[in-house]
CSV table of C-alpha atoms in Angstrom, one decimal:
chain,number,residue,atom,x,y,z
A,1,MET,CA,55.1,-6.7,-50.3
A,2,GLY,CA,54.9,-9.9,-48.1
A,3,ARG,CA,55.5,-7.6,-45.2
A,4,ARG,CA,52.7,-5.2,-45.9
A,5,SER,CA,50.2,-8.1,-46.3
A,6,CYS,CA,51.2,-9.5,-43.0
A,7,CYS,CA,50.7,-6.0,-41.3
A,8,ARG,CA,47.3,-5.8,-42.9
A,9,ARG,CA,46.2,-9.2,-41.7
A,10,ARG,CA,47.7,-8.4,-38.2
A,11,GLN,CA,45.4,-5.1,-38.3
A,12,ARG,CA,42.4,-6.9,-39.4
A,13,LEU,CA,42.6,-9.6,-36.7
A,14,LEU,CA,43.2,-6.8,-34.0
A,15,VAL,CA,39.7,-5.2,-35.3
A,16,VAL,CA,38.0,-8.4,-35.2
A,17,ALA,CA,39.3,-9.2,-31.8
A,18,SER,CA,38.3,-5.6,-30.5
A,19,LEU,CA,34.8,-6.1,-31.8
A,20,GLY,CA,34.3,-9.5,-30.3
A,21,ALA,CA,35.8,-8.0,-26.9
A,22,ALA,CA,33.1,-5.2,-27.1
A,23,LEU,CA,30.3,-7.8,-28.1
A,24,LEU,CA,31.3,-10.1,-25.1
A,25,LEU,CA,31.3,-7.0,-22.9
A,26,LEU,CA,27.8,-5.8,-24.1
A,27,CYS,CA,26.3,-9.3,-23.7
A,28,THR,CA,27.7,-9.5,-20.2
A,29,LEU,CA,26.3,-6.1,-19.3
A,30,LEU,CA,22.9,-7.1,-20.7
A,31,LEU,CA,23.0,-10.4,-18.4
A,32,LEU,CA,24.1,-8.5,-15.5
A,33,ARG,CA,21.7,-5.6,-15.9
A,34,PRO,CA,19.4,-6.7,-13.0
A,35,ALA,CA,22.3,-6.5,-10.7
A,36,PHE,CA,23.2,-3.1,-11.5
A,37,GLU,CA,19.6,-1.8,-11.6
A,38,ASN,CA,18.5,-2.1,-8.0
A,39,LYS,CA,14.8,-1.6,-7.7
A,40,ALA,CA,14.9,-1.6,-3.9
A,41,LEU,CA,17.2,1.3,-4.1
A,42,GLY,CA,15.5,2.7,-7.3
A,43,PHE,CA,18.9,3.3,-8.9
A,44,SER,CA,20.0,2.4,-12.4
A,45,TRP,CA,23.6,2.5,-13.6
A,46,PHE,CA,22.2,2.4,-17.1
A,47,GLY,CA,20.0,5.5,-16.7
A,48,GLY,CA,21.8,7.1,-13.8
A,49,VAL,CA,18.6,8.3,-12.3
A,50,LYS,CA,17.7,7.5,-8.6
A,51,LYS,CA,14.0,7.6,-8.2
A,52,SER,CA,12.3,9.1,-5.2
A,53,PRO,CA,10.9,6.7,-2.5
A,54,LEU,CA,7.4,7.5,-3.6
A,55,GLN,CA,8.0,6.9,-7.3
A,56,LEU,CA,9.6,3.6,-6.1
A,57,LEU,CA,6.5,2.5,-4.0
A,58,HIS,CA,4.4,3.4,-7.0
A,59,ASP,CA,6.5,1.2,-9.4
A,60,LEU,CA,6.3,-1.6,-6.8
A,61,ASP,CA,2.4,-1.2,-6.6
A,62,GLN,CA,2.3,-1.4,-10.5
A,63,ASP,CA,4.5,-4.4,-10.5
A,64,GLY,CA,2.5,-6.5,-8.3
A,65,HIS,CA,5.2,-8.8,-7.3
A,66,SER,CA,6.2,-7.2,-3.7
A,67,THR,CA,4.6,-8.8,-0.6
A,68,MET,CA,5.5,-5.9,1.4
A,69,ALA,CA,3.8,-3.3,-1.1
A,70,GLU,CA,0.6,-5.4,-1.2
A,71,VAL,CA,0.7,-5.5,2.6
A,72,HIS,CA,0.8,-1.4,2.7
A,73,GLN,CA,-1.6,-1.1,-0.3
A,74,GLN,CA,-4.1,-3.2,1.7
A,75,ARG,CA,-3.5,-1.1,4.9
A,76,ARG,CA,-3.9,2.1,2.8
A,77,GLU,CA,-7.2,0.8,1.4
A,78,LEU,CA,-8.4,-0.2,4.9
A,79,LEU,CA,-7.5,3.3,6.3
A,80,HIS,CA,-9.4,5.0,3.4
A,81,GLN,CA,-12.3,3.0,3.8
A,82,ALA,CA,-12.4,3.5,7.6
A,83,CYS,CA,-12.0,7.4,7.0
A,84,ARG,CA,-15.1,7.6,4.6
A,85,ARG,CA,-17.0,5.3,7.1
A,86,HIS,CA,-16.1,7.1,10.4
A,87,THR,CA,-15.4,10.7,9.6
A,88,ARG,CA,-18.7,12.8,9.1
A,89,ARG,CA,-17.1,15.7,7.2
A,90,GLN,CA,-13.8,16.8,6.0
A,91,ARG,CA,-12.1,20.0,7.3
A,92,LEU,CA,-9.3,22.0,6.2
A,93,LEU,CA,-5.9,20.9,7.0
A,94,GLN,CA,-4.3,23.4,9.6
A,95,PRO,CA,-0.5,24.0,10.4
A,96,GLU,CA,-1.0,22.5,13.8
A,97,ASP,CA,-2.2,19.6,12.2
A,98,LEU,CA,1.2,19.0,10.7
A,99,ARG,CA,3.4,19.7,13.8
A,100,HIS,CA,4.2,16.1,14.4
A,101,VAL,CA,5.1,15.8,10.6
A,102,LEU,CA,8.9,15.9,10.3
A,103,VAL,CA,10.6,16.3,7.0
A,104,ASP,CA,13.6,15.1,5.1
A,105,ASP,CA,14.1,17.1,2.0
A,106,ALA,CA,17.1,15.2,0.8
A,107,HIS,CA,15.3,11.9,0.7
A,108,ARG,CA,11.7,13.1,0.1
A,109,LEU,CA,10.3,11.8,3.3
A,110,LEU,CA,7.5,12.9,5.6
A,111,TYR,CA,7.3,11.0,8.8
A,112,CYS,CA,4.7,11.7,11.5
A,113,TYR,CA,5.8,10.4,14.9
A,114,VAL,CA,3.6,9.0,17.3
A,115,PRO,CA,5.4,8.6,20.8
A,116,LYS,CA,5.6,5.0,22.4
A,117,VAL,CA,5.8,3.7,18.7
A,118,ALA,CA,9.5,3.5,18.2
A,119,CYS,CA,9.6,7.3,17.6
A,120,THR,CA,12.9,7.8,19.1
A,121,ASN,CA,14.6,5.3,16.9
A,122,TRP,CA,12.8,6.7,13.8
A,123,LYS,CA,14.2,10.2,14.6
A,124,ARG,CA,17.8,8.5,15.2
A,125,VAL,CA,17.2,7.3,11.4
A,126,LEU,CA,16.3,10.6,10.2
A,127,LEU,CA,19.2,12.1,11.8
A,128,ALA,CA,21.6,9.5,10.4
A,129,LEU,CA,20.2,10.2,7.1
A,130,ARG,CA,21.3,14.0,7.8
A,131,GLY,CA,24.9,12.6,8.3
A,132,ARG,CA,25.0,12.4,12.0
A,133,GLY,CA,26.5,8.9,12.1
A,134,ASP,CA,25.0,5.4,13.0
A,135,PRO,CA,21.5,5.5,14.4
A,136,GLY,CA,22.5,3.4,17.3
A,137,SER,CA,25.1,5.9,18.6
A,138,ILE,CA,22.8,8.8,18.7
A,139,PRO,CA,21.5,9.4,22.3
A,140,ALA,CA,17.9,9.6,23.0
A,141,HIS,CA,18.0,13.1,24.3
A,142,GLU,CA,19.7,14.3,21.1
A,143,ALA,CA,17.1,12.5,18.9
A,144,HIS,CA,14.4,14.5,20.7
A,145,ALA,CA,16.2,17.8,20.6
A,146,PRO,CA,14.0,20.5,19.2
A,147,GLY,CA,14.8,22.1,16.0
A,148,LEU,CA,17.1,19.3,14.6
A,149,LEU,CA,14.4,17.8,12.3
A,150,PRO,CA,12.1,20.4,10.7
A,151,SER,CA,8.3,20.3,11.0
A,152,LEU,CA,6.3,20.3,8.2
A,153,ALA,CA,4.0,22.9,10.1
A,154,ASP,CA,6.8,25.6,9.7
A,155,PHE,CA,6.5,25.8,6.0
A,156,ALA,CA,4.7,28.0,3.8
A,157,PRO,CA,1.3,26.6,2.4
A,158,ALA,CA,2.7,26.1,-1.2
A,159,GLU,CA,5.7,24.3,0.1
A,160,VAL,CA,3.5,22.4,2.4
A,161,ASN,CA,1.4,21.1,-0.6
A,162,ARG,CA,4.2,20.5,-2.7
A,163,ARG,CA,5.9,18.2,0.0
A,164,LEU,CA,2.6,16.4,0.6
A,165,ARG,CA,2.1,15.6,-3.3
A,166,ASP,CA,5.7,14.6,-3.9
A,167,TYR,CA,7.4,13.1,-0.9
A,168,LEU,CA,6.7,9.5,0.7
A,169,ALA,CA,4.5,10.1,3.8
A,170,PHE,CA,4.6,7.4,6.6
A,171,LEU,CA,3.7,6.7,10.2
A,172,PHE,CA,3.8,4.0,12.7
A,173,VAL,CA,1.0,2.8,14.9
A,174,ARG,CA,0.5,0.5,17.6
A,175,GLU,CA,-2.6,-1.2,19.3
A,176,PRO,CA,-3.9,1.5,21.5
A,177,PHE,CA,-4.2,0.0,24.9
A,178,GLU,CA,-0.6,-1.5,24.8
A,179,ARG,CA,0.6,1.9,23.7
A,180,LEU,CA,-1.3,3.7,26.6
A,181,ALA,CA,0.2,1.0,29.1
A,182,SER,CA,3.7,1.7,27.7
A,183,ALA,CA,3.1,5.3,28.3
A,184,TYR,CA,1.9,4.9,31.8
A,185,ARG,CA,4.8,2.6,32.8
A,186,ASN,CA,7.4,4.7,31.3
A,187,LYS,CA,6.3,8.0,32.0
A,188,LEU,CA,4.5,7.8,35.5
A,189,ALA,CA,5.2,4.4,37.2
A,190,ARG,CA,9.2,4.3,36.6
A,191,PRO,CA,11.5,6.2,38.9
A,192,HIS,CA,13.4,7.9,36.2
A,193,SER,CA,10.4,9.7,34.9
A,194,ALA,CA,10.6,12.6,37.8
A,195,ALA,CA,9.7,15.2,35.4
A,196,PHE,CA,6.5,13.8,34.2
A,197,GLN,CA,5.6,12.7,37.7
A,198,ARG,CA,6.1,16.3,39.0
A,199,ARG,CA,4.2,17.9,36.1
A,200,TYR,CA,1.2,15.2,35.5
A,201,GLY,CA,1.7,13.0,38.7
A,202,THR,CA,1.0,15.5,41.1
A,203,ARG,CA,-2.0,17.1,39.3
A,204,ILE,CA,-3.5,13.6,39.1
A,205,VAL,CA,-2.9,13.2,42.7
A,206,ARG,CA,-4.2,16.3,43.8
A,207,ARG,CA,-7.5,15.9,41.7
A,208,LEU,CA,-8.3,12.3,42.1
A,209,ARG,CA,-7.0,11.1,45.4
A,210,PRO,CA,-8.7,12.0,48.5
A,211,HIS,CA,-6.4,12.7,51.8
A,212,ALA,CA,-3.3,12.0,49.7
A,213,GLN,CA,0.1,12.0,51.6
A,214,PRO,CA,2.3,15.3,51.4
A,215,ASP,CA,4.8,13.2,49.6
A,216,ALA,CA,2.6,12.1,46.9
A,217,LEU,CA,1.2,15.5,46.6
A,218,ALA,CA,4.8,17.0,46.2
A,219,ARG,CA,6.2,14.1,44.0
A,220,GLY,CA,3.4,12.6,42.1
A,221,HIS,CA,5.6,9.4,42.1
A,222,ASP,CA,2.9,6.7,42.9
A,223,VAL,CA,0.1,7.4,40.5
A,224,ARG,CA,-2.0,4.1,40.1
A,225,PHE,CA,-3.1,2.9,36.7
A,226,ALA,CA,-6.8,3.4,37.6
A,227,GLU,CA,-6.0,7.1,38.6
A,228,PHE,CA,-4.1,7.5,35.3
A,229,LEU,CA,-7.2,6.4,33.5
A,230,ALA,CA,-9.7,8.4,35.4
A,231,TYR,CA,-7.5,11.7,34.6
A,232,LEU,CA,-7.8,10.6,31.0
A,233,LEU,CA,-11.6,10.4,31.2
A,234,ASP,CA,-12.0,13.5,33.4
A,235,PRO,CA,-13.6,16.2,31.1
A,236,ARG,CA,-11.4,18.7,32.8
A,237,THR,CA,-8.4,17.3,31.4
A,238,ARG,CA,-8.8,18.3,27.9
A,239,ARG,CA,-10.6,21.5,28.8
A,240,HIS,CA,-7.6,22.8,30.5
A,241,GLU,CA,-4.9,21.7,27.8
A,242,PRO,CA,-4.6,19.1,25.1
A,243,PHE,CA,-3.5,15.3,25.9
A,244,ASN,CA,0.1,15.0,26.2
A,245,GLU,CA,1.5,13.5,23.0
A,246,HIS,CA,2.3,10.2,24.8
A,247,TRP,CA,-1.2,9.3,25.6
A,248,GLU,CA,-3.0,11.5,22.6
A,249,ARG,CA,-4.8,9.3,20.2
A,250,ALA,CA,-2.6,8.5,17.1
A,251,HIS,CA,-5.3,9.9,14.6
A,252,ALA,CA,-5.2,13.2,16.6
A,253,LEU,CA,-1.5,13.5,16.1
A,254,CYS,CA,-1.3,12.6,12.4
A,255,HIS,CA,-4.7,13.1,11.0
A,256,PRO,CA,-4.7,10.3,8.6
A,257,CYS,CA,-8.2,11.3,7.2
A,258,LEU,CA,-6.6,14.7,6.0
A,259,VAL,CA,-3.1,13.7,5.1
A,260,ARG,CA,-2.5,10.8,2.6
A,261,TYR,CA,0.0,8.2,4.4
A,262,ASP,CA,1.7,5.9,1.8
A,263,ILE,CA,3.1,3.7,4.4
A,264,VAL,CA,1.1,2.7,7.4
A,265,GLY,CA,3.7,0.9,9.6
A,266,LYS,CA,3.0,-1.0,12.8
A,267,PHE,CA,4.6,-1.7,16.0
A,268,GLU,CA,3.7,-5.3,15.9
A,269,THR,CA,5.6,-5.8,12.4
A,270,LEU,CA,8.1,-3.1,13.2
A,271,ALA,CA,11.2,-4.9,11.7
A,272,ASP,CA,9.6,-5.6,8.3
A,273,ASP,CA,8.1,-2.5,8.0
A,274,ALA,CA,10.9,-0.4,9.0
A,275,ALA,CA,13.4,-2.5,6.6
A,276,PHE,CA,10.7,-1.9,3.7
A,277,VAL,CA,10.7,2.0,4.2
A,278,LEU,CA,14.6,2.1,4.2
A,279,ASP,CA,14.6,0.0,1.0
A,280,LEU,CA,12.6,2.8,-0.5
A,281,VAL,CA,14.9,5.4,0.9
A,282,GLY,CA,17.7,3.7,-0.8
A,283,GLU,CA,20.8,4.2,1.5
A,284,PRO,CA,22.8,1.0,1.7
A,285,GLY,CA,24.1,0.0,5.0
A,286,LEU,CA,21.5,1.8,7.0
A,287,ARG,CA,19.8,-0.3,9.3
A,288,PHE,CA,16.9,0.3,11.6
A,289,PRO,CA,18.2,0.0,15.5
A,290,ALA,CA,16.9,-3.5,16.9
A,291,PRO,CA,14.7,-3.5,19.9
A,292,PRO,CA,16.3,-4.9,23.1
A,293,ARG,CA,15.4,-8.8,23.4
A,294,ARG,CA,12.6,-9.9,25.8
A,295,PRO,CA,11.8,-13.2,27.4
A,296,GLU,CA,8.1,-13.0,26.9
A,297,LYS,CA,6.6,-13.4,23.4
A,298,ASN,CA,4.4,-10.4,23.5
A,299,PRO,CA,5.4,-8.4,26.6
A,300,THR,CA,3.5,-5.3,25.8
A,301,ARG,CA,0.2,-7.2,25.6
A,302,GLU,CA,0.8,-9.1,28.9
A,303,GLN,CA,1.6,-5.7,30.5
A,304,ALA,CA,-1.6,-4.2,29.4
A,305,GLN,CA,-3.7,-7.3,30.3
A,306,ARG,CA,-2.3,-7.2,34.0
A,307,LEU,CA,-3.0,-3.4,34.3
A,308,PHE,CA,-6.4,-3.7,32.7
A,309,GLN,CA,-7.6,-6.6,35.0
A,310,ASP,CA,-8.3,-4.4,37.8
A,311,ILE,CA,-10.4,-1.8,36.0
A,312,SER,CA,-14.2,-2.1,36.0
A,313,PRO,CA,-16.3,-2.8,32.7
A,314,PHE,CA,-17.8,0.5,33.0
A,315,TYR,CA,-14.2,2.4,32.8
A,316,GLN,CA,-12.9,0.1,30.4
A,317,ARG,CA,-15.9,0.7,27.8
A,318,ARG,CA,-15.4,4.6,28.5
A,319,LEU,CA,-11.8,4.2,27.6
A,320,PHE,CA,-12.6,2.1,24.7
A,321,ASP,CA,-14.8,4.8,23.5
A,322,LEU,CA,-12.1,7.5,24.0
A,323,TYR,CA,-9.6,5.6,21.8
A,324,LYS,CA,-12.2,4.1,19.4
A,325,MET,CA,-11.0,6.0,16.3
A,326,ASP,CA,-7.6,4.7,16.6
A,327,PHE,CA,-8.8,1.0,16.7
A,328,LEU,CA,-11.0,1.5,13.9
A,329,LEU,CA,-8.9,3.7,11.7
A,330,PHE,CA,-5.8,1.2,12.0
A,331,ASN,CA,-7.7,-2.0,12.1
A,332,TYR,CA,-7.2,-3.1,15.6
A,333,SER,CA,-9.6,-5.3,17.1
A,334,ALA,CA,-10.8,-4.7,20.8
A,335,PRO,CA,-8.3,-6.8,23.0
A,336,SER,CA,-9.9,-10.2,24.2
A,337,TYR,CA,-9.3,-9.4,27.8
A,338,LEU,CA,-11.6,-6.3,28.0
A,339,ARG,CA,-15.1,-6.8,29.3
A,340,LEU,CA,-17.1,-4.5,27.2
A,341,HIS,CA,-20.3,-6.2,27.3
């Protein structure tokens, strides 16, 4: 009898201890719940559902506690206001308008790439998301290889509309004249740009340089910045073919008044904007490739200023008018070094 009583007491103690342990575990989980629910990644161990980047951005907008979400909400609003103010009439979106919009179905992303605005590194990141390793180890020629990243222009209209509705769409832009100066230096002024020099440099020299030397006519290797700008302003240039994507206006590549962009990143705040996009994507450990360190505080602005200082006010004004929509839509002021008046 005494042995049975002892066994029952031992069983009751075990039940109480088990209940106590369960309650302790539950309280601990409730206290640690924020650590298991990563809002940056949109994942909850309790619910087991990973939100899409667009859903997560919407949550951050509603929450009102994310500084970066507020920054991008303001940029969206400024873009919409500028579109209403400066676009006379809306037209229907055409497939060719979407040629620069790349698709990542697995992560529900749409990225419109603008050359000379870190697009090589963004393509590397998209390839890394598809399982091609670390972005920094992907060669530039592979990042730009045709067909590796699908374009939204290649989908049927119903599939295009579904992706435009459900995916996070983003682009990155840059101060227009700094981007233009970078395109000139990278594609026409540097020795390793032989292909561009042969295709565009020879054309510029032939058309705009009287009594050009045979070597310049054959190689197009010594195009001056003033000649490059004159080529852009020459009506024959766009009559013969569209601008090359490296100096085409960003709004003409991505059509931000026809396509809703949730994130308007800027080259000037590249590190913060890229980190915010990757937080929304929710891939732990993925980092945007860091740009090379430069001694100057703002090297691209200084380069643009040096190039434009020898351009007459007349041509500065005409060029500003050509790129004016990029300045207006993406909230850039006219550079202080220009003589527009």
